[in-house]
Coordinates of N, CA and C in Angstrom, one line a residue:
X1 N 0.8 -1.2 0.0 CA 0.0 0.0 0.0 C 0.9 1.2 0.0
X2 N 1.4 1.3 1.2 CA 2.4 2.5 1.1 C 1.8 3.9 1.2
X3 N 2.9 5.1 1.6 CA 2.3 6.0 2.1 C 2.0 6.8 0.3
X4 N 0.7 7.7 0.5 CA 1.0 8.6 -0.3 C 0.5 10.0 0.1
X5 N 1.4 10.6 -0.5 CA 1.8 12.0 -0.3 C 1.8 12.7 -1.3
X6 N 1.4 14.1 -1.4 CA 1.9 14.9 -2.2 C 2.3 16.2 -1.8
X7 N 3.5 16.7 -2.7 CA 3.8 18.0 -2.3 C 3.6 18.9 -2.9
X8 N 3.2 20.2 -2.2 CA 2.7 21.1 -3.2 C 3.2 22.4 -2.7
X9 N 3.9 23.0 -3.7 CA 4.6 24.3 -3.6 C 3.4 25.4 -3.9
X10 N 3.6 26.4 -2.6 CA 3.0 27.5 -2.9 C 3.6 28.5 -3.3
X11 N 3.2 29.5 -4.1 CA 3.5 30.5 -4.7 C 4.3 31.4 -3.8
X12 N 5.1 31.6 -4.2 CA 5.8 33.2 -3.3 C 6.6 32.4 -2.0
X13 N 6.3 31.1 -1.9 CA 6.8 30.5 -0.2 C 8.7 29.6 -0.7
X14 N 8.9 29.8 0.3 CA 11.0 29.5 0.1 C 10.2 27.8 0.4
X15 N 8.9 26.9 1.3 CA 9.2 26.0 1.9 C 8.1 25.3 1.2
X16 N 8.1 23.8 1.0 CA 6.3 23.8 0.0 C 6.2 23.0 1.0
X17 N 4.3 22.6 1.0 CA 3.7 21.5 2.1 C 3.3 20.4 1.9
X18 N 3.2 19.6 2.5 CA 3.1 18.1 2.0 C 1.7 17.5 2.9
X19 N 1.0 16.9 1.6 CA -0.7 17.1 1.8 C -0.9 15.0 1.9
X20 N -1.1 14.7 3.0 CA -1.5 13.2 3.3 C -2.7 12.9 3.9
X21 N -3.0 11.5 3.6 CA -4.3 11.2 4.4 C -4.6 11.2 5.7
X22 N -6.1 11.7 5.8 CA -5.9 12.1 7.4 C -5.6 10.5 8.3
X23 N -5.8 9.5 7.7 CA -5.9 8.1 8.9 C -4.1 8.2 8.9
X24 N -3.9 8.5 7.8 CA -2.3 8.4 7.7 C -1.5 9.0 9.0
X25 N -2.1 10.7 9.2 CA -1.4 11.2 9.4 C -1.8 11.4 11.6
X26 N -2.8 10.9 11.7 CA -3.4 10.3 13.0 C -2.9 9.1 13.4
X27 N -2.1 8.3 12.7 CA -1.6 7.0 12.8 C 0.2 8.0 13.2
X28 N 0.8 8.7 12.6 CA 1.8 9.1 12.6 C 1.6 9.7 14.2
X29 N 0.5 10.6 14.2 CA 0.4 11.5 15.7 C 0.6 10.4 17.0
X30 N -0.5 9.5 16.5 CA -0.2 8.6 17.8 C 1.0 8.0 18.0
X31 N 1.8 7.6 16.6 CA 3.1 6.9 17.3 C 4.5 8.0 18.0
X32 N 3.9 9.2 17.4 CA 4.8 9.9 18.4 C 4.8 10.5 19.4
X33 N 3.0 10.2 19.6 CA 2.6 10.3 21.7 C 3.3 9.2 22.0
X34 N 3.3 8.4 21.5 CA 3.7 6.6 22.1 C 5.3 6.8 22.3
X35 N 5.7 7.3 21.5 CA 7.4 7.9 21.4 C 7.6 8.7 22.8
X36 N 7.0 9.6 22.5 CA 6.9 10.6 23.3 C 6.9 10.5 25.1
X37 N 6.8 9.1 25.1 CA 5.9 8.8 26.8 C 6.9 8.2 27.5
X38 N 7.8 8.4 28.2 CA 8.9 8.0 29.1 C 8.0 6.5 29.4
X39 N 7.1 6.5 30.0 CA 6.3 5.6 30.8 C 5.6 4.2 29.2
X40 N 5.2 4.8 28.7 CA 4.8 3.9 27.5 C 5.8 3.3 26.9
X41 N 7.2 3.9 26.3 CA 8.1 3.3 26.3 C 8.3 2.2 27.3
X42 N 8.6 2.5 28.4 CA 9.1 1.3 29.3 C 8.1 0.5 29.2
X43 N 6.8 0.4 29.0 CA 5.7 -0.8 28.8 C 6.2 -1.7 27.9
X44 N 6.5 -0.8 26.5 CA 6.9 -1.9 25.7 C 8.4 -2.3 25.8
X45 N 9.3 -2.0 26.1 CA 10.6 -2.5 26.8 C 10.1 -3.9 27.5
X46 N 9.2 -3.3 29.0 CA 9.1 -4.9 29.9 C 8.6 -5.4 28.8
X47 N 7.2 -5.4 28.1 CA 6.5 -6.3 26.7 C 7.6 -7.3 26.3
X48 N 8.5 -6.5 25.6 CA 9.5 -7.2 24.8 C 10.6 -7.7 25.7
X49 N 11.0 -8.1 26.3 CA 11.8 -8.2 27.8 C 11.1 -9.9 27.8
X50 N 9.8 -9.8 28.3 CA 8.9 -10.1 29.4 C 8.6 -11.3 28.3
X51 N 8.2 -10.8 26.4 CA 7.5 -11.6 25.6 C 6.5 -11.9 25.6
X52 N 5.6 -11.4 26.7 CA 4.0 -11.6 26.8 C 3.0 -10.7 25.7
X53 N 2.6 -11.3 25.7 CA 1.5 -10.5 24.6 C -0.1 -10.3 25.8
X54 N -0.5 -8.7 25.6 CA -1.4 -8.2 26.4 C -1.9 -8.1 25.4
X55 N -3.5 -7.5 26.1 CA -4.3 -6.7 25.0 C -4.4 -5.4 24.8
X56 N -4.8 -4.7 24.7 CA -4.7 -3.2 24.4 C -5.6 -2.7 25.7
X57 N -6.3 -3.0 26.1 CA -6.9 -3.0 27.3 C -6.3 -3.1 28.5
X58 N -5.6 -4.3 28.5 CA -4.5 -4.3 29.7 C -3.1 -3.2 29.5
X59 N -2.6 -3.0 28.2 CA -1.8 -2.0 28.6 C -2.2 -0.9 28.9
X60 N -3.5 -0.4 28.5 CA -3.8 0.9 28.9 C -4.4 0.8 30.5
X61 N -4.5 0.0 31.4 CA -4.5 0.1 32.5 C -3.0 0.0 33.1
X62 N -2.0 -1.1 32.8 CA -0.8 -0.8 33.1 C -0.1 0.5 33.0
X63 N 0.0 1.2 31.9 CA -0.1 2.6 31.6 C -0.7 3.5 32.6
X64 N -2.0 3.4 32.8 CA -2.4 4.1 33.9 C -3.4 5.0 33.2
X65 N -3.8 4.7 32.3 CA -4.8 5.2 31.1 C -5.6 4.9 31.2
X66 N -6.3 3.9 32.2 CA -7.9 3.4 32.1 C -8.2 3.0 33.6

């Protein structure tokens, strides 16, 4: 599938913008809350550590999100 993108230079601007789909770009936001989280990081550290497979339910209570 793959990402698609387009870029599109505006008139008069030194920088052009680059126009993607919104699921795309909500998929991007989240993985860089997920980045972003001192604490969610270390969940998936133990995860992969640990090798257990949770549900999405249980990490977000382990997290402290539910």
């Amino acid at each position: 599938k793959g990402l698609k993108a387009y870029e599109i230079k505006l008139r008069g601007e030194e920088e052009s913008v680059v126009l993607i789909n919104k699921s795309e770009l909500e998929a991007w936001q989240e993985t860089l809350d997920i980045l972003s989280s001192p604490k969610e990081i270390k969940a998936i550290r133990r995860g992969r550590k640990d090798k257990k497979i949770i549900s999405h339910q249980e990490m977000l209570k382990i997290i402290g999100l539910q």
